[in-house]
Amino acid sequence: MLPFSSIAFLLLFFSGDDQPQQKAKWNEVYQPKDQLQSYLEKLYDLTDEQPFYLSNKADSLEQTLWRRPKLKEEQTAYLDFVLNIAYHLLQQGQIQASTRWYEKGLNYQQQQKVLYEAEEFIIKPLGNNYVRLGDYDKAIGLQQSAIERATAEQKYNLLPSLYSNKAITYYWLGDYEATQISCNKGLQFITEQPTVTGLLYNVKADAFYATKQNDNAFYYNEKALAFFRSADAVDADASWMVSALQLSAKLLYDQKQWNKALQKLQNAEKILEQTYPDSRQRDKAKLKVEKGNLFYQLQQVDSSIYNFNAGLHFFDISNSVYYPDHTVTALYAGLAKSFTKQQPDSAIHYYQLAVANDYYCNQLITTSSNSLQSRNINSFSEEAIVFFEEQYKRTGKQELLQQLLWLVELSKGRKLLNEQSRSKQWQADSTDLLQQQLFAELRNDYLLLAETNDAAKKTIISERIRKQELQLGLQENRFAQLLEQPSFEQFQLKLKKITAKADFISFAIANEQVYLLHATAGAIYCKQLPASAKQEADSLMQNYFSPTSAAYNNNPAGYFQLSNEVREHLLPFELKNKSLIVSADGWLHNLPFEALSIDARLDGEAGQGKQQFFAEQTAVSYVYSFLQYVREAKQSTEKIPVTVYTFNQQQNGFAALPNSIVEAKQLRKKLNTTTYEATTTDANAFVASMQSGAVLHIAAHAVADSSQQPFLVLKQKFYLGQLQYVVTAAPLVVLTACETAAGKIQDGEGVASIGRAFISKGVKGVVASRWPVDDAVAPLFVQSFYTSLQKQHSPVTALQDARKQYLQNATSLAQKNPLLWSGFCYMGVDQQLQLQTSSFNWYWLLLLLVLPVGYYFLRSRTH
């Protein structure tokens, strides 16, 4: 804290009717006598008196402290002050700022070991804030730790409310069974805290409603409403009653009792206004969302627009259209759908704001391989895709396709982009010893989690991981960091620059339809793919790309015919460049575009020409989102060495890979390399090598098994979960191991593979394999790839050259089977790399020149 004087505080924060002599007297009372506790108590009282003004000046308030609290009473007063700021920010609906101050309070309470009712006054509201922001993993970790602590200390009166908070988190996660379990546990202790009874009943009702068990939902909702009308509910939070009325309105709407449903929502509004006239802005806005949606369903569009607009007035969006709250996103989405019939241009505007604000909010969410949550594609994103495509058909405006492409790419790869931002921050904080200790503990626990088959142990380890990840999240202080505001203008500029040299195609699946957007040379084309496209692609993958398939060898003409049909559906537009960037979606992530075929007849030539693979004409690369290019940092021009990992002996049940030694020797002849044996490399040594800044070439075993996390085979198995807690400076990782691009497909995120994990750590590009690599093919690819990379400097071009070289040198039909050569793919942004060359050959040449001269000199001396 900077030592500002109390005079600065008085000048900054007292209202104009305070007299200068009173301010001076105030200063004389506190700082000269070093009465820090009294000063903090005064700040607390003033914040209560002027909550909006002073809570928004909290950082400046804190800077007026002339020293750090030392005595226990001072520390308690300081914690009171911090939490009071957090509370008032929460009441104003400033969730991000409130979360920052609650995290600050929790860190301080834990570090200074301040005796405090942390479960009630820190953990409960902080966990609720995480839920409001959609960071459910953090919320569950925090809530579970609070329950364990309260149980251990026999604070049973806290358990009903703690279990209700946990139930609400599970509800928003979509785990309705866990919601019911948590509610039932809370009800077991309800005699200790009866005030929460109505809340627990209504959360149960919400979970039943979500699973379409309306009879049960109605029963528990009525029990909740009856409780709130009883004397036992005198101290209940008014927002709980409001939630019960909201659900009651939904149930009435389903019964087509629209007027009664509207009456329930209006009653809820009255309760909030009467109980919290100057606060709970977010809750009031959420009611406007409910009313807007109700009027929209009743086709009273003017009323729905009025309510959505009224909801926005509860947030301060005067300085920016983006606000870190999903309620704002819901309001934008409501306005968008309301305007679709009357004012299409307004609908376009609000759909952009909804998707962009959703992206903006999601930057606050941290997830992991142990995550309970998965990426949920919001329905309004799909609505936006369909609406923009319809408007383009109607108007033919190119700008609509640019905007649509931006929205599609904003909806993809959000976890990856967030992980990249975290990794960048971790790299900046790499000297933090506590952080490094947490990383080591997390890597070890992910190893234990992957290798135990005991369900009980898995649960224990998972909970321990969640607590460690929560501790890391608190330490990161993400809620004090500035969020990246999505910029359509930046997207346009980068798209224009990239598509001048490479075509870009993006697929989006919405309402079970596949949309294709193709950007090239300043133009964008759009097409809805036929339903048969997926069936044909599935048939191609099943028949020709299963691990032991010989279908190509038996019927190459059949392969070329089917793959050409797939290519014509998926790439119907003419490519303007020799390079293609693919942003896939859903099932398209598994398709090797480079293995599709083309009819290579000359211009004007009739009939069918020579069949070629797509890779022979076009360099293909893949991104999880085009925003990887938008975010691309300036590249270093330094020459880079290569770190090589070989697998020269049997380990962990995996056979030796003699060809890995061949690869290492090939690289050593041309490049400055450092070689390590994977089977003798432990996790710590591997992590250290990743931080060197060298290109990583890993010629070891890897497995992407659906029954466990993907892993690399070193001295021990190195799992995907461990890899997420590594900081790396490598610009390129080449994985010639099997299945390093394989894994489970996550909605909106792509394949959760080892290759993707490296990209999430800040690696710009990864060469990885979709399926098991042929031992005879890999060394040929490696040699061609690095030879081209030395000349061309582009990994994307180098991989295409390696494919072309292999196909040109293939002497049999079986050798051209795409199952052998199309497994390798490049994921990430293309880049220009300068590799350090080997001085090995020059030393030998110099020695050969020197030896005869030396020999002649010695002979002349002896004669």
Short mmCIF file of N, CA, C and O in Angstrom, two decimals, residues 587-664:
data_model
loop_
_atom_site.label_atom_id
_atom_site.label_comp_id
_atom_site.label_asym_id
_atom_site.label_seq_id
_atom_site.Cartn_x
_atom_site.Cartn_y
_atom_site.Cartn_z
N TRP A 587 -18.11 -32.88 -35.71
CA TRP A 587 -17.55 -34.08 -36.34
C TRP A 587 -16.48 -33.77 -37.37
O TRP A 587 -15.66 -34.64 -37.71
N LEU A 588 -16.45 -32.54 -37.87
CA LEU A 588 -15.46 -32.18 -38.90
C LEU A 588 -14.03 -32.13 -38.35
O LEU A 588 -13.07 -32.15 -39.12
N HIS A 589 -13.88 -32.07 -37.01
CA HIS A 589 -12.54 -32.05 -36.43
C HIS A 589 -11.76 -33.33 -36.73
O HIS A 589 -10.53 -33.31 -36.74
N ASN A 590 -12.44 -34.43 -36.97
CA ASN A 590 -11.74 -35.71 -37.19
C ASN A 590 -11.38 -35.96 -38.64
O ASN A 590 -10.70 -36.94 -38.95
N LEU A 591 -11.81 -35.10 -39.54
CA LEU A 591 -11.63 -35.35 -40.96
C LEU A 591 -10.29 -34.82 -41.47
O LEU A 591 -9.97 -33.65 -41.28
N PRO A 592 -9.47 -35.68 -42.13
CA PRO A 592 -8.20 -35.22 -42.70
C PRO A 592 -8.44 -34.58 -44.08
O PRO A 592 -8.51 -35.27 -45.10
N PHE A 593 -8.56 -33.27 -44.13
CA PHE A 593 -8.86 -32.59 -45.39
C PHE A 593 -7.77 -32.83 -46.43
O PHE A 593 -8.06 -32.88 -47.63
N GLU A 594 -6.52 -32.96 -45.98
CA GLU A 594 -5.42 -33.15 -46.93
C GLU A 594 -5.54 -34.47 -47.69
O GLU A 594 -4.96 -34.62 -48.77
N ALA A 595 -6.30 -35.44 -47.14
CA ALA A 595 -6.44 -36.75 -47.79
C ALA A 595 -7.60 -36.80 -48.77
O ALA A 595 -7.79 -37.82 -49.45
N LEU A 596 -8.40 -35.72 -48.85
CA LEU A 596 -9.47 -35.70 -49.83
C LEU A 596 -8.86 -35.63 -51.23
O LEU A 596 -7.69 -35.31 -51.39
N SER A 597 -9.65 -35.93 -52.22
CA SER A 597 -9.09 -36.00 -53.58
C SER A 597 -9.69 -34.93 -54.48
O SER A 597 -10.75 -34.37 -54.20
N ILE A 598 -8.98 -34.66 -55.56
CA ILE A 598 -9.43 -33.67 -56.54
C ILE A 598 -9.24 -34.25 -57.93
O ILE A 598 -8.39 -35.12 -58.17
N ASP A 599 -10.05 -33.77 -58.84
CA ASP A 599 -9.92 -34.15 -60.24
C ASP A 599 -8.95 -33.17 -60.88
O ASP A 599 -9.25 -32.00 -61.06
N ALA A 600 -7.76 -33.65 -61.24
CA ALA A 600 -6.68 -32.75 -61.67
C ALA A 600 -6.58 -32.59 -63.17
O ALA A 600 -5.50 -32.44 -63.72
N ARG A 601 -7.72 -32.61 -63.86
CA ARG A 601 -7.64 -32.41 -65.32
C ARG A 601 -7.31 -30.96 -65.63
O ARG A 601 -7.60 -30.05 -64.85
N LEU A 602 -6.73 -30.72 -66.76
CA LEU A 602 -6.32 -29.38 -67.16
C LEU A 602 -7.53 -28.54 -67.51
O LEU A 602 -8.61 -29.07 -67.83
N ASP A 603 -7.36 -27.21 -67.46
CA ASP A 603 -8.46 -26.30 -67.79
C ASP A 603 -8.96 -26.59 -69.21
O ASP A 603 -8.16 -26.70 -70.15
N GLY A 604 -10.25 -26.73 -69.35
CA GLY A 604 -10.85 -26.96 -70.66
C GLY A 604 -10.83 -28.40 -71.09
O GLY A 604 -11.39 -28.75 -72.12
N GLU A 605 -10.17 -29.27 -70.32
CA GLU A 605 -10.07 -30.68 -70.72
C GLU A 605 -11.38 -31.40 -70.37
O GLU A 605 -11.91 -31.24 -69.28
N ALA A 606 -11.86 -32.17 -71.30
CA ALA A 606 -13.11 -32.89 -71.08
C ALA A 606 -12.85 -34.20 -70.36
O ALA A 606 -11.74 -34.72 -70.36
N GLY A 607 -13.92 -34.74 -69.77
CA GLY A 607 -13.83 -36.05 -69.12
C GLY A 607 -13.13 -35.98 -67.78
O GLY A 607 -12.86 -34.92 -67.24
N GLN A 608 -12.81 -37.16 -67.27
CA GLN A 608 -12.18 -37.26 -65.96
C GLN A 608 -10.67 -37.27 -66.11
O GLN A 608 -10.12 -38.01 -66.92
N GLY A 609 -9.99 -36.47 -65.34
CA GLY A 609 -8.54 -36.41 -65.40
C GLY A 609 -7.89 -37.28 -64.36
O GLY A 609 -8.53 -38.12 -63.72
N LYS A 610 -6.61 -37.07 -64.17
CA LYS A 610 -5.84 -37.82 -63.17
C LYS A 610 -6.29 -37.43 -61.77
O LYS A 610 -6.42 -36.26 -61.45
N GLN A 611 -6.54 -38.41 -60.91
CA GLN A 611 -6.95 -38.14 -59.55
C GLN A 611 -5.73 -37.84 -58.68
O GLN A 611 -4.74 -38.55 -58.74
N GLN A 612 -5.83 -36.78 -57.91
CA GLN A 612 -4.76 -36.39 -57.00
C GLN A 612 -5.33 -36.19 -55.60
O GLN A 612 -6.51 -35.94 -55.43
N PHE A 613 -4.41 -36.26 -54.62
CA PHE A 613 -4.82 -35.92 -53.27
C PHE A 613 -4.79 -34.41 -53.11
O PHE A 613 -3.96 -33.72 -53.71
N PHE A 614 -5.68 -33.91 -52.30
CA PHE A 614 -5.77 -32.47 -52.06
C PHE A 614 -4.43 -31.91 -51.57
O PHE A 614 -4.06 -30.78 -51.90
N ALA A 615 -3.72 -32.70 -50.76
CA ALA A 615 -2.45 -32.25 -50.18
C ALA A 615 -1.38 -32.00 -51.24
O ALA A 615 -0.41 -31.27 -50.99
N GLU A 616 -1.53 -32.58 -52.42
CA GLU A 616 -0.53 -32.40 -53.46
C GLU A 616 -0.58 -30.99 -54.06
O GLU A 616 0.38 -30.53 -54.66
N GLN A 617 -1.71 -30.31 -53.89
CA GLN A 617 -1.85 -28.96 -54.43
C GLN A 617 -1.95 -27.88 -53.35
O GLN A 617 -1.65 -26.72 -53.62
N THR A 618 -2.35 -28.28 -52.16
CA THR A 618 -2.68 -27.28 -51.13
C THR A 618 -2.06 -27.64 -49.79
O THR A 618 -2.12 -28.79 -49.36
N ALA A 619 -1.47 -26.63 -49.13
CA ALA A 619 -0.95 -26.80 -47.77
C ALA A 619 -2.08 -26.54 -46.79
O ALA A 619 -2.66 -25.45 -46.78
N VAL A 620 -2.40 -27.54 -45.96
CA VAL A 620 -3.54 -27.45 -45.05
C VAL A 620 -3.06 -27.31 -43.61
O VAL A 620 -2.15 -28.01 -43.18
N SER A 621 -3.69 -26.41 -42.87
CA SER A 621 -3.43 -26.28 -41.43
C SER A 621 -4.76 -26.08 -40.73
O SER A 621 -5.78 -25.76 -41.36
N TYR A 622 -4.75 -26.25 -39.40
CA TYR A 622 -5.99 -26.22 -38.63
C TYR A 622 -5.86 -25.27 -37.44
O TYR A 622 -4.81 -25.23 -36.79
N VAL A 623 -6.93 -24.53 -37.16
CA VAL A 623 -6.99 -23.69 -35.96
C VAL A 623 -8.25 -24.05 -35.18
O VAL A 623 -9.23 -24.54 -35.75
N TYR A 624 -8.22 -23.80 -33.88
CA TYR A 624 -9.41 -23.99 -33.06
C TYR A 624 -10.33 -22.78 -33.18
O TYR A 624 -11.53 -22.89 -33.00
N SER A 625 -9.73 -21.64 -33.47
CA SER A 625 -10.48 -20.41 -33.74
C SER A 625 -9.55 -19.47 -34.49
O SER A 625 -8.34 -19.45 -34.22
N PHE A 626 -10.10 -18.68 -35.40
CA PHE A 626 -9.28 -17.70 -36.10
C PHE A 626 -8.71 -16.66 -35.15
O PHE A 626 -7.74 -15.97 -35.47
N LEU A 627 -9.29 -16.55 -33.95
CA LEU A 627 -8.76 -15.60 -32.97
C LEU A 627 -7.34 -15.94 -32.56
O LEU A 627 -6.64 -15.10 -32.00
N GLN A 628 -6.90 -17.17 -32.82
CA GLN A 628 -5.49 -17.50 -32.59
C GLN A 628 -4.60 -16.61 -33.45
O GLN A 628 -3.52 -16.20 -33.02
N TYR A 629 -5.04 -16.32 -34.67
CA TYR A 629 -4.29 -15.40 -35.54
C TYR A 629 -4.45 -13.96 -35.07
O TYR A 629 -3.50 -13.18 -35.09
N VAL A 630 -5.66 -13.60 -34.65
CA VAL A 630 -5.91 -12.23 -34.20
C VAL A 630 -5.04 -11.90 -32.99
O VAL A 630 -4.51 -10.80 -32.86
N ARG A 631 -4.85 -12.88 -32.11
CA ARG A 631 -4.07 -12.68 -30.89
C ARG A 631 -2.57 -12.90 -31.08
O ARG A 631 -1.80 -12.73 -30.14
N GLU A 632 -2.17 -13.29 -32.26
CA GLU A 632 -0.78 -13.68 -32.52
C GLU A 632 0.20 -12.58 -32.11
O GLU A 632 0.06 -11.43 -32.51
N ALA A 633 1.20 -12.95 -31.31
CA ALA A 633 2.21 -12.00 -30.86
C ALA A 633 3.32 -11.86 -31.91
O ALA A 633 3.47 -12.71 -32.78
N LYS A 634 4.08 -10.79 -31.80
CA LYS A 634 5.19 -10.56 -32.72
C LYS A 634 6.22 -11.66 -32.56
O LYS A 634 6.57 -12.06 -31.45
N GLN A 635 6.71 -12.14 -33.67
CA GLN A 635 7.59 -13.29 -33.65
C GLN A 635 9.06 -12.89 -33.57
O GLN A 635 9.49 -11.90 -34.15
N SER A 636 9.82 -13.70 -32.83
CA SER A 636 11.26 -13.48 -32.72
C SER A 636 11.96 -13.91 -34.01
O SER A 636 11.54 -14.85 -34.68
N THR A 637 13.02 -13.23 -34.35
CA THR A 637 13.80 -13.58 -35.56
C THR A 637 15.07 -14.35 -35.21
O THR A 637 15.90 -14.62 -36.07
N GLU A 638 15.22 -14.69 -33.92
CA GLU A 638 16.41 -15.43 -33.50
C GLU A 638 16.39 -16.85 -34.06
O GLU A 638 15.34 -17.45 -34.26
N LYS A 639 17.60 -17.38 -34.29
CA LYS A 639 17.70 -18.77 -34.73
C LYS A 639 17.52 -19.70 -33.55
O LYS A 639 18.02 -19.44 -32.45
N ILE A 640 16.81 -20.79 -33.79
CA ILE A 640 16.35 -21.64 -32.69
C ILE A 640 16.95 -23.04 -32.81
O ILE A 640 16.95 -23.64 -33.88
N PRO A 641 17.43 -23.60 -31.67
CA PRO A 641 17.90 -24.98 -31.68
C PRO A 641 16.72 -25.96 -31.57
O PRO A 641 15.57 -25.54 -31.44
N VAL A 642 17.01 -27.25 -31.61
CA VAL A 642 15.97 -28.28 -31.53
C VAL A 642 16.31 -29.24 -30.39
O VAL A 642 17.45 -29.71 -30.30
N THR A 643 15.34 -29.51 -29.54
CA THR A 643 15.48 -30.52 -28.49
C THR A 643 14.74 -31.77 -28.93
O THR A 643 13.56 -31.71 -29.28
N VAL A 644 15.45 -32.91 -28.94
CA VAL A 644 14.91 -34.16 -29.47
C VAL A 644 14.77 -35.18 -28.34
O VAL A 644 15.68 -35.35 -27.53
N TYR A 645 13.63 -35.87 -28.32
CA TYR A 645 13.41 -36.98 -27.39
C TYR A 645 13.28 -38.27 -28.19
O TYR A 645 12.43 -38.37 -29.08
N THR A 646 14.12 -39.25 -27.87
CA THR A 646 14.09 -40.56 -28.52
C THR A 646 13.50 -41.60 -27.57
O THR A 646 13.37 -41.35 -26.36
N PHE A 647 13.19 -42.77 -28.11
CA PHE A 647 12.63 -43.87 -27.30
C PHE A 647 13.38 -45.14 -27.69
O PHE A 647 12.91 -45.92 -28.52
N ASN A 648 14.53 -45.37 -27.06
CA ASN A 648 15.47 -46.38 -27.53
C ASN A 648 15.41 -47.68 -26.74
O ASN A 648 16.20 -48.59 -27.01
N GLN A 649 14.53 -47.76 -25.75
CA GLN A 649 14.44 -49.00 -24.98
C GLN A 649 13.02 -49.20 -24.49
O GLN A 649 12.23 -48.25 -24.40
N GLN A 650 12.68 -50.44 -24.17
CA GLN A 650 11.34 -50.75 -23.70
C GLN A 650 11.07 -50.05 -22.37
O GLN A 650 11.93 -49.98 -21.51
N GLN A 651 9.82 -49.53 -22.22
CA GLN A 651 9.48 -48.82 -20.99
C GLN A 651 7.98 -48.86 -20.77
O GLN A 651 7.19 -48.63 -21.70
N ASN A 652 7.56 -49.15 -19.55
CA ASN A 652 6.14 -49.13 -19.18
C ASN A 652 5.27 -50.00 -20.09
O ASN A 652 4.13 -49.66 -20.38
N GLY A 653 5.86 -51.10 -20.59
CA GLY A 653 5.12 -51.98 -21.48
C GLY A 653 5.10 -51.54 -22.93
O GLY A 653 4.43 -52.15 -23.75
N PHE A 654 5.84 -50.48 -23.27
CA PHE A 654 5.90 -49.97 -24.64
C PHE A 654 7.24 -50.35 -25.25
O PHE A 654 8.31 -50.17 -24.63
N ALA A 655 7.20 -50.85 -26.48
CA ALA A 655 8.41 -51.31 -27.15
C ALA A 655 9.31 -50.15 -27.53
O ALA A 655 8.87 -49.01 -27.68
N ALA A 656 10.59 -50.48 -27.69
CA ALA A 656 11.55 -49.48 -28.17
C ALA A 656 11.19 -49.04 -29.58
O ALA A 656 10.59 -49.80 -30.35
N LEU A 657 11.58 -47.80 -29.92
CA LEU A 657 11.32 -47.25 -31.25
C LEU A 657 12.67 -46.96 -31.92
O LEU A 657 13.20 -45.85 -31.80
N PRO A 658 13.24 -47.95 -32.60
CA PRO A 658 14.56 -47.74 -33.24
C PRO A 658 14.56 -46.56 -34.21
O PRO A 658 15.58 -45.89 -34.36
N ASN A 659 13.43 -46.32 -34.86
CA ASN A 659 13.38 -45.22 -35.82
C ASN A 659 13.50 -43.85 -35.15
O ASN A 659 13.81 -42.86 -35.81
N SER A 660 13.24 -43.78 -33.85
CA SER A 660 13.43 -42.50 -33.16
C SER A 660 14.91 -42.12 -33.14
O SER A 660 15.25 -40.93 -33.19
N ILE A 661 15.77 -43.13 -33.06
CA ILE A 661 17.22 -42.87 -33.14
C ILE A 661 17.59 -42.41 -34.54
O ILE A 661 18.41 -41.50 -34.72
N VAL A 662 16.94 -43.02 -35.54
CA VAL A 662 17.18 -42.60 -36.93
C VAL A 662 16.79 -41.13 -37.10
O VAL A 662 17.53 -40.34 -37.71
N GLU A 663 15.63 -40.75 -36.56
CA GLU A 663 15.18 -39.36 -36.65
C GLU A 663 16.19 -38.42 -35.99
O GLU A 663 16.52 -37.36 -36.54
N ALA A 664 16.67 -38.80 -34.81
CA ALA A 664 17.62 -37.96 -34.09
C ALA A 664 18.91 -37.77 -34.88
O ALA A 664 19.47 -36.66 -34.93
#
